[in-house]
Coordinates of C-alpha atoms and ligand atoms in Angstrom, one line a residue:
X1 CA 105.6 37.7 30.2
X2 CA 105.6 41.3 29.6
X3 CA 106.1 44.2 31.8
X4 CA 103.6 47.5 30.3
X5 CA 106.2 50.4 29.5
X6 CA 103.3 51.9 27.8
X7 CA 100.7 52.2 31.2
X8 CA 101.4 55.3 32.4
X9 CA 101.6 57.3 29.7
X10 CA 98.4 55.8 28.5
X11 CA 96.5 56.5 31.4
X12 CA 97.6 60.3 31.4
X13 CA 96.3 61.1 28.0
X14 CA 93.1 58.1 28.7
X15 CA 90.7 59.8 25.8
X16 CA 88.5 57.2 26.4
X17 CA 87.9 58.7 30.5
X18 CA 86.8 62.0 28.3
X19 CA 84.6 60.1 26.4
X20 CA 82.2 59.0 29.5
X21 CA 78.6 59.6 29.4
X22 CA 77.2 58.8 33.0
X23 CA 79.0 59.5 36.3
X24 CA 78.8 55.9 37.2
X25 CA 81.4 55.2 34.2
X26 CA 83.4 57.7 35.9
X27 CA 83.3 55.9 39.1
X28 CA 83.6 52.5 37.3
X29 CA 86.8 54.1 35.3
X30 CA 88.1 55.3 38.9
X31 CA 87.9 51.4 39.6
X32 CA 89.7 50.9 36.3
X33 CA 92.4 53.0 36.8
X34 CA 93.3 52.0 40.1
X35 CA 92.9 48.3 38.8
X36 CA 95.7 49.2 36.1
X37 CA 97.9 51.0 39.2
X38 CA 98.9 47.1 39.6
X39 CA 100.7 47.1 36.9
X40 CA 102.7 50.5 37.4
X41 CA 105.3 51.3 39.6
X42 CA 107.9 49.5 41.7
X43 CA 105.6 46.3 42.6
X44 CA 104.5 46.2 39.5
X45 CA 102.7 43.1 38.1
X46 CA 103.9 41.9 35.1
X47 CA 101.4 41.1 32.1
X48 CA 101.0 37.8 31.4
X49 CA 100.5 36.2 27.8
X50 CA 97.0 35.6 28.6
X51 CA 94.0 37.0 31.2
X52 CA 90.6 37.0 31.5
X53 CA 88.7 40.0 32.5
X54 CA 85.0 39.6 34.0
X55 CA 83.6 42.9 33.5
X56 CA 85.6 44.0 31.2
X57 CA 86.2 48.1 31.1
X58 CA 88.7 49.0 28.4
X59 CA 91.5 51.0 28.9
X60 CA 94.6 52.1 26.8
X61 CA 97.0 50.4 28.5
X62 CA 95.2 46.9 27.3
X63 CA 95.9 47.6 23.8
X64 CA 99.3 46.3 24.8
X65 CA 98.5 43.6 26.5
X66 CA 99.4 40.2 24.2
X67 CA 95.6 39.0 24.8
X68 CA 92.9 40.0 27.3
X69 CA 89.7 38.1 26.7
X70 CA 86.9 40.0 27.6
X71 CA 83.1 39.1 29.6
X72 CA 80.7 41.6 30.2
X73 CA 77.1 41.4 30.6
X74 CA 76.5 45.0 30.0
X75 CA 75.9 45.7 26.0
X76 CA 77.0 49.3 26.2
X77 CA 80.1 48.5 28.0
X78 CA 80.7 45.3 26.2
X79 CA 80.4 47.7 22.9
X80 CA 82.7 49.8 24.3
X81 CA 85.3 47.3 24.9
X82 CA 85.0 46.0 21.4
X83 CA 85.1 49.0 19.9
X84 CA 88.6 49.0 21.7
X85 CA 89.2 46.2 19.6
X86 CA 89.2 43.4 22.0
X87 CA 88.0 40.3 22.5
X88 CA 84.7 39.5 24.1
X89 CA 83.1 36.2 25.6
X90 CA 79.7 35.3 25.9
X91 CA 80.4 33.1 28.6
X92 CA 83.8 32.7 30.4
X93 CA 85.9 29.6 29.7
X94 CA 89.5 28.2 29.9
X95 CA 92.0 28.8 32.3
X96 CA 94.2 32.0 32.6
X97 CA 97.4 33.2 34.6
X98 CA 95.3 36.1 35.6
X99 CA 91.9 36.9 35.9
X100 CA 91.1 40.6 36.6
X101 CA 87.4 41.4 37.9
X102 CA 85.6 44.8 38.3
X103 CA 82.5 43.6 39.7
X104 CA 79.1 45.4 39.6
X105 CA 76.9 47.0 42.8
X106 CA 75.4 43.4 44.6
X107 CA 77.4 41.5 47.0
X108 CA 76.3 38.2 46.0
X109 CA 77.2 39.3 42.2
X110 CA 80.7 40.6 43.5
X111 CA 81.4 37.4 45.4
X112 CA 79.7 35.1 42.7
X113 CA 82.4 36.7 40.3
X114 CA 85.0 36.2 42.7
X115 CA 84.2 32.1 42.6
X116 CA 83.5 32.8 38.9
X117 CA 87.4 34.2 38.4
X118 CA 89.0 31.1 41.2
X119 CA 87.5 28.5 38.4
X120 CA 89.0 30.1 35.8
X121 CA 92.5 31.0 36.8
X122 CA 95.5 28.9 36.4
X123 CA 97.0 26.8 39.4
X124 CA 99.7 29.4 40.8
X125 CA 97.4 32.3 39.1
X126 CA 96.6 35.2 40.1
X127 CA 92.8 37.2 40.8
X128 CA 93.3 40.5 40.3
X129 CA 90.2 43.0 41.4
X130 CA 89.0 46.5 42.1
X131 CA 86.1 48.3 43.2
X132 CA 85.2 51.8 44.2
X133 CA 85.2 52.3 48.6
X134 CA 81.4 53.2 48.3
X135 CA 80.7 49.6 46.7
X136 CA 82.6 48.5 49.8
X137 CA 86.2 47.7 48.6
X138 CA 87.4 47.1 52.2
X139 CA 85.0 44.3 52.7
X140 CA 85.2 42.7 49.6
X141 CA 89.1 42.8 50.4
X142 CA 88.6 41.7 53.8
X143 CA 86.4 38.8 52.5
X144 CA 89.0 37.7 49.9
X145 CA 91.6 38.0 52.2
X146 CA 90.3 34.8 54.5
X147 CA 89.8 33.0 51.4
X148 CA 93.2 33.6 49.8
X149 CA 95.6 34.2 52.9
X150 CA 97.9 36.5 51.5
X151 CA 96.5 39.8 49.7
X152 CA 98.5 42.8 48.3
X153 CA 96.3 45.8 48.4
X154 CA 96.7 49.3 47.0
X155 CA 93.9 52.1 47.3
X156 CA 93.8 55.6 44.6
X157 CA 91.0 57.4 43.1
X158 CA 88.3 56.6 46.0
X159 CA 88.7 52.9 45.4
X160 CA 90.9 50.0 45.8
X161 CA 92.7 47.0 43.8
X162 CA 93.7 43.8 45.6
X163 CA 95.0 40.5 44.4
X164 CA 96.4 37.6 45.7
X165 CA 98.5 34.5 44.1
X166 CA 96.8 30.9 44.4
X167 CA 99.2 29.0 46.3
X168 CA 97.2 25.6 46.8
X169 CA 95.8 26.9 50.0
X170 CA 92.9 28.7 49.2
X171 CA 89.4 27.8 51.1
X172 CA 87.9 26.5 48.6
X173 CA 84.4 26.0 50.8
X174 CA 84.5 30.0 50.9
X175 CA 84.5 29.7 47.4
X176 CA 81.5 27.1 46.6
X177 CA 79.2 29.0 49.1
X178 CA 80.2 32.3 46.5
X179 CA 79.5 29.9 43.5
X180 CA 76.0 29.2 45.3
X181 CA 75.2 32.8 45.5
X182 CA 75.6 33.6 41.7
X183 CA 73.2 31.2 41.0
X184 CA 69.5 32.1 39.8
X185 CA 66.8 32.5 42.5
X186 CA 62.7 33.1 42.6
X187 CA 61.7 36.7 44.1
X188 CA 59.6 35.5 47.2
X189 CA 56.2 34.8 46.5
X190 CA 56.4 35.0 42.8
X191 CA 57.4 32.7 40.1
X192 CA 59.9 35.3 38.8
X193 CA 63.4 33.9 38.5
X194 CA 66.0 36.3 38.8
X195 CA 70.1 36.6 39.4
X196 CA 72.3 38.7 41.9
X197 CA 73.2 41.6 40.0
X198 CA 70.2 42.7 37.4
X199 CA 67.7 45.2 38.7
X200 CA 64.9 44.5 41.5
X201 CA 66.5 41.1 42.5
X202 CA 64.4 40.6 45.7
X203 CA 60.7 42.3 45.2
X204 CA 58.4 43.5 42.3
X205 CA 59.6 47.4 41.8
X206 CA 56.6 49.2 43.0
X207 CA 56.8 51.8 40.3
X208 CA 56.6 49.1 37.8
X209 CA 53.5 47.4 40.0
X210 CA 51.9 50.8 39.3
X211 CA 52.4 51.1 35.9
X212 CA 51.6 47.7 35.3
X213 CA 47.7 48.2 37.3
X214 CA 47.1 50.8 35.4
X215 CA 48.0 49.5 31.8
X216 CA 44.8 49.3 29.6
X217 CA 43.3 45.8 28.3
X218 CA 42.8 47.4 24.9
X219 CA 46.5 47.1 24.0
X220 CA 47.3 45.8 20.8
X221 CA 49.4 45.3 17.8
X222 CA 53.5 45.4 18.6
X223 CA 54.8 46.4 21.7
X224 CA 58.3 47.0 22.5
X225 CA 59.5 47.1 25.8
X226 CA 62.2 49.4 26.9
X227 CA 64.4 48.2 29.2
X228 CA 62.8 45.4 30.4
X229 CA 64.7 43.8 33.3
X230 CA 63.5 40.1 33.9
X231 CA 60.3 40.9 32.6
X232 CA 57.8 41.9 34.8
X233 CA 56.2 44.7 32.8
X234 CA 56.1 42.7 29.5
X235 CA 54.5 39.9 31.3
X236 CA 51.7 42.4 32.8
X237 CA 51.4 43.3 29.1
X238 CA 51.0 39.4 28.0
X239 CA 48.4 38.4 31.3
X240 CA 46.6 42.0 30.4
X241 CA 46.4 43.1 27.3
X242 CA 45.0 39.7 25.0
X243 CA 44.9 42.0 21.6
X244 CA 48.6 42.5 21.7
X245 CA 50.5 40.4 18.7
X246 CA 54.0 41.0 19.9
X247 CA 56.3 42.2 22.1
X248 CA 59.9 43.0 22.0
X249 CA 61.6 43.4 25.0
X250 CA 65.1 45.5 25.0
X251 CA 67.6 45.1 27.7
X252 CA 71.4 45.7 28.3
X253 CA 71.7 42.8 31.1
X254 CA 72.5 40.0 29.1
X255 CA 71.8 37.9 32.6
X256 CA 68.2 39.8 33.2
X257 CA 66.9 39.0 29.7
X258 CA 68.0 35.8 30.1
X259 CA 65.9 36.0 32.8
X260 CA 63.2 37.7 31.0
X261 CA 63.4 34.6 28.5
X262 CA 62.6 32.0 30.8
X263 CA 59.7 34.2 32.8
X264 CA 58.0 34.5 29.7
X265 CA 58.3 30.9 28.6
X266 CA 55.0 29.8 29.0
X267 CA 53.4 32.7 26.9
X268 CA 52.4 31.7 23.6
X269 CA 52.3 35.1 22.1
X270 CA 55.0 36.7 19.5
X271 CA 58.1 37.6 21.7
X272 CA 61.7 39.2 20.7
X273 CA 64.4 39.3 22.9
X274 CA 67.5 42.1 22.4
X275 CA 70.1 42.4 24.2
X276 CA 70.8 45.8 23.4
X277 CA 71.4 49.4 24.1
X278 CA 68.5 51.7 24.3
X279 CA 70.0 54.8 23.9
X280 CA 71.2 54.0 20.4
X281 CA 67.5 54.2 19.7
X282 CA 65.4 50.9 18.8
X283 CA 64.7 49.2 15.4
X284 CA 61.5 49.0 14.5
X285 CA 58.2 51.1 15.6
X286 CA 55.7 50.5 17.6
X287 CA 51.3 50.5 18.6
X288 CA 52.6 51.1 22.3
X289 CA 55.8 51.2 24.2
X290 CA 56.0 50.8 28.0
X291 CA 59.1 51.5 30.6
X292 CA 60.4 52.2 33.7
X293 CA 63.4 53.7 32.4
X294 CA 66.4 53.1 34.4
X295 CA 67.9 56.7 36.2
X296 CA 70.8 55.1 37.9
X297 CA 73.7 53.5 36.7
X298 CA 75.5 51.6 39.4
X299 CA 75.5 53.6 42.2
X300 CA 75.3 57.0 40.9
X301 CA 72.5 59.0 39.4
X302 CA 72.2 59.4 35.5
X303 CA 69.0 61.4 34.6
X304 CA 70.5 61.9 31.2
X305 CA 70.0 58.3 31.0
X306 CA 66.4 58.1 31.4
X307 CA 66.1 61.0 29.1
X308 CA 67.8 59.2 26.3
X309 CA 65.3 56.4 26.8
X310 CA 62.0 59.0 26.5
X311 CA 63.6 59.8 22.9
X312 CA 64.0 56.3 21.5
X313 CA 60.7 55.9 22.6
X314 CA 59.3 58.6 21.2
X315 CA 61.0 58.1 17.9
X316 CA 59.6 54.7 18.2
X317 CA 56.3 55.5 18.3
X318 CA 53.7 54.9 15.0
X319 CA 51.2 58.2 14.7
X320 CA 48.8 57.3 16.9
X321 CA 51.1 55.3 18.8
X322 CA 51.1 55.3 22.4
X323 CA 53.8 55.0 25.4
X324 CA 53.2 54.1 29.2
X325 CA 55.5 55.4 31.6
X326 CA 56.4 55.5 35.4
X327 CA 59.0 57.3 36.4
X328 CA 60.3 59.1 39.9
X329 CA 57.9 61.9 40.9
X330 CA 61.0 64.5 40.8
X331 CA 62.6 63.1 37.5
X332 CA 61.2 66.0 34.7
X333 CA 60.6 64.1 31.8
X334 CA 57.8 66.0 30.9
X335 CA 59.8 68.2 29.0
X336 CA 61.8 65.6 27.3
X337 CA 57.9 64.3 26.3
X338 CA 57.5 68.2 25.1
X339 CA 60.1 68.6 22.9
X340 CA 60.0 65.2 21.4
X341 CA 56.5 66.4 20.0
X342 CA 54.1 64.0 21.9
X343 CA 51.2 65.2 23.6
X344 CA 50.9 63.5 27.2
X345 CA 48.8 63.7 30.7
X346 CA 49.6 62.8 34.5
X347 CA 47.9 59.4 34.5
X348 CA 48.0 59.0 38.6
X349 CA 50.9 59.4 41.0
X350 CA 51.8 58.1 44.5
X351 CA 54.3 59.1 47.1
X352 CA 56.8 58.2 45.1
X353 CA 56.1 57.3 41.5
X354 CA 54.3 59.2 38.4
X355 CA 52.8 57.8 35.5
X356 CA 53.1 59.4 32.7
X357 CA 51.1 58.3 29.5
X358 CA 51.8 60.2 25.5
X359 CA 50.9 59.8 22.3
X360 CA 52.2 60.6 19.0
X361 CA 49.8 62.2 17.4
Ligands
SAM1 C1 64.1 50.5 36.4 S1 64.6 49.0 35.6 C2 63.1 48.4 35.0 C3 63.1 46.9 34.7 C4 61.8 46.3 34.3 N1 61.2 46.9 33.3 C5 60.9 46.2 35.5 O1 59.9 46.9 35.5 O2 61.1 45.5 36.5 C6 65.5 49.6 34.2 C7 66.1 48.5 33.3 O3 66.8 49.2 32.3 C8 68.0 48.4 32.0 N2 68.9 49.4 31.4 C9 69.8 50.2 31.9 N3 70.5 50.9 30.9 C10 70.1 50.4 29.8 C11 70.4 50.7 28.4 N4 71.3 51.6 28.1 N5 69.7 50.0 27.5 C12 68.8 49.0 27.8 N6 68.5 48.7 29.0 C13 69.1 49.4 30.0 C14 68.5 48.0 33.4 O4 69.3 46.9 33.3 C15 67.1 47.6 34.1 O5 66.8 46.3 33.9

């Protein structure tokens, strides 16, 4: 067992806070920081020889930890926390002394991960977790708190970090019905399958149900597409579009595209599944690209991110190519489509949604 000398200083210089790209990361590394506040100070927790982290973030202060195995279903994140040089699980296994957790936006997917840490901590361990107060931190506390009994609780940056020791008296009922929850489930009326956590988990998004309408039969050759959830516009592309020989779909959920595999199952066409990061641009090029590229990240608002998607696209794109958009009426992309030199037109717009179709000519 160690104590972590080196956390505070680490956390005052935190170069990798600077190096945040979305405001949600902010608001995730708020959750972070105050998630590491458990180990500073007069209460602090010691670090054990071994933890778990499910949704691994890195920090400095973990490049002195002896070992902190890593699971995140996010690729950019999980390539951020290897580039930090630590470990990262596909899956979760084993049993820890601690198991930290910074869960996502969903209640079932924070309390899901809450069962998920229970199995794998230690008897006598301890679940360590933080959250911003806008994802509900005073729930979720409250919620762990007539599971566990005891709970230590501290709140900084907006959010708060809570953890309790398993004693032997923990419900363990609470915790099966949170094990149920994380489970995968059909959207009603659809044979989609989806799980708590990955976009559009209970309905078809509408923009997508636009786009997807209005996507022309005479589709062919490869098709990529760009962040592609559990699947819904690739399979509109598969049912639609019978001249198409491929499809790669590219998403950073590892759980959606999971997802995405098993939707698709019964198509016999060519299909590649990434897990990957769009905004590091694609491999590959393309007859056609479609997306509804994503604009939030958690909670917060990132139009930079959808931005960054319209350029891979567009640098994705064979001459002649063509790419199939819907996107919030306010979001400009237009200009993005300007400047990346493709020539595009209003295909139809709702209350709410725009299409927006291009070409590289
Ligand atoms: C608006 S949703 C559209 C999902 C799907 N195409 C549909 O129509 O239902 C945007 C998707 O982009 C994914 N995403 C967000 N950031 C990403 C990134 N950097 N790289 C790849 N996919 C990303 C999200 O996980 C989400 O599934």
């Amino acid at each position: 067992m160690l104590p972590c000398p080196q956390f505070l200083a680490a956390s005052r210089d935190s170069p990798w806070r600077k190096r945040c790209k979305w405001a949600y990361v902010t608001a995730v590394n708020a959750a972070m920081e105050t998630l590491m506040l458990a180990f500073a100070g007069e209460d602090a927790l010691v670090v054990p020889s071994h933890a778990l982290f499910l949704g691994a973030q890195p920090h400095p202060a973990l490049a002195h930890w002896p070992e902190v195995c890593g699971w995140q279903p996010l690729k950019p994140q999980a390539a951020a926390w290897e580039r930090a040089g630590l470990p990262r699980v596909d899956a979760p296994a084993g049993r820890y002394p601690l198991v930290l957790v910074l869960p996502g936006k969903s209640r079932d997917e924070t309390l899901a991960w809450f069962a998920l840490a229970r199995e794998h901590l230690e008897p006598g361990g301890r679940l360590l977790a933080a959250l911003p107060n806008t994802a509900g931190a005073a729930r979720f506390e409250k919620a762990l708190a007539n599971a566990c009994g005891n709970i230590t609780s501290l709140q900084k940056h907006k959010c708060r970090a809570f953890h309790a020791l398993e004693d032997g008296n923990w419900d363990e009922e609470v915790f099966a019905g949170w094990r149920a929850l994380g489970g995968r489930r059909t959207i009603p009326n659809t044979k989609f399958a989806v799980e708590p956590g990955v976009f559009s988990v209970d309905h078809i998004d509408p923009g997508s149900a636009l786009l997807a309408a209005q996507l022309p039969a005479t589709l062919r050759g490869d098709v990529a597409d760009l962040g592609a959830g559990w699947g819904f516009l690739a399979e509109a592309v598969l049912l639609r579009c019978p001249k198409v020989a491929r499809i790669d779909l590219f998403e950073a959920d590892a759980r959606a595209l999971a997802c995405a595999r098993s939707n698709l199952a019964g198509h016999q066409r060519e299909m590649h599944f990434h897990w990957h990061d769009v905004c590091e641009g694609v491999p590959g090029s393309y007859d056609a690209i479609v997306m509804n590229p994503p604009f939030h990240v958690g909670q917060a608002t990132a139009v930079d991110l959808g931005r960054a998607f319209l350029k891979t696209a567009a640098a994705a794109l064979k001459r002649g190519g063509k790419l199939y958009l819907v996107a919030n009426r306010q979001l400009a992309y237009e200009a993005v489509l300007d400047a990346a030199g493709l020539v595009w037109r209003n295909a139809g717009e709702d209350r709410t949604y725009k299409l927006l179709f291009a070409e590289r000519r």
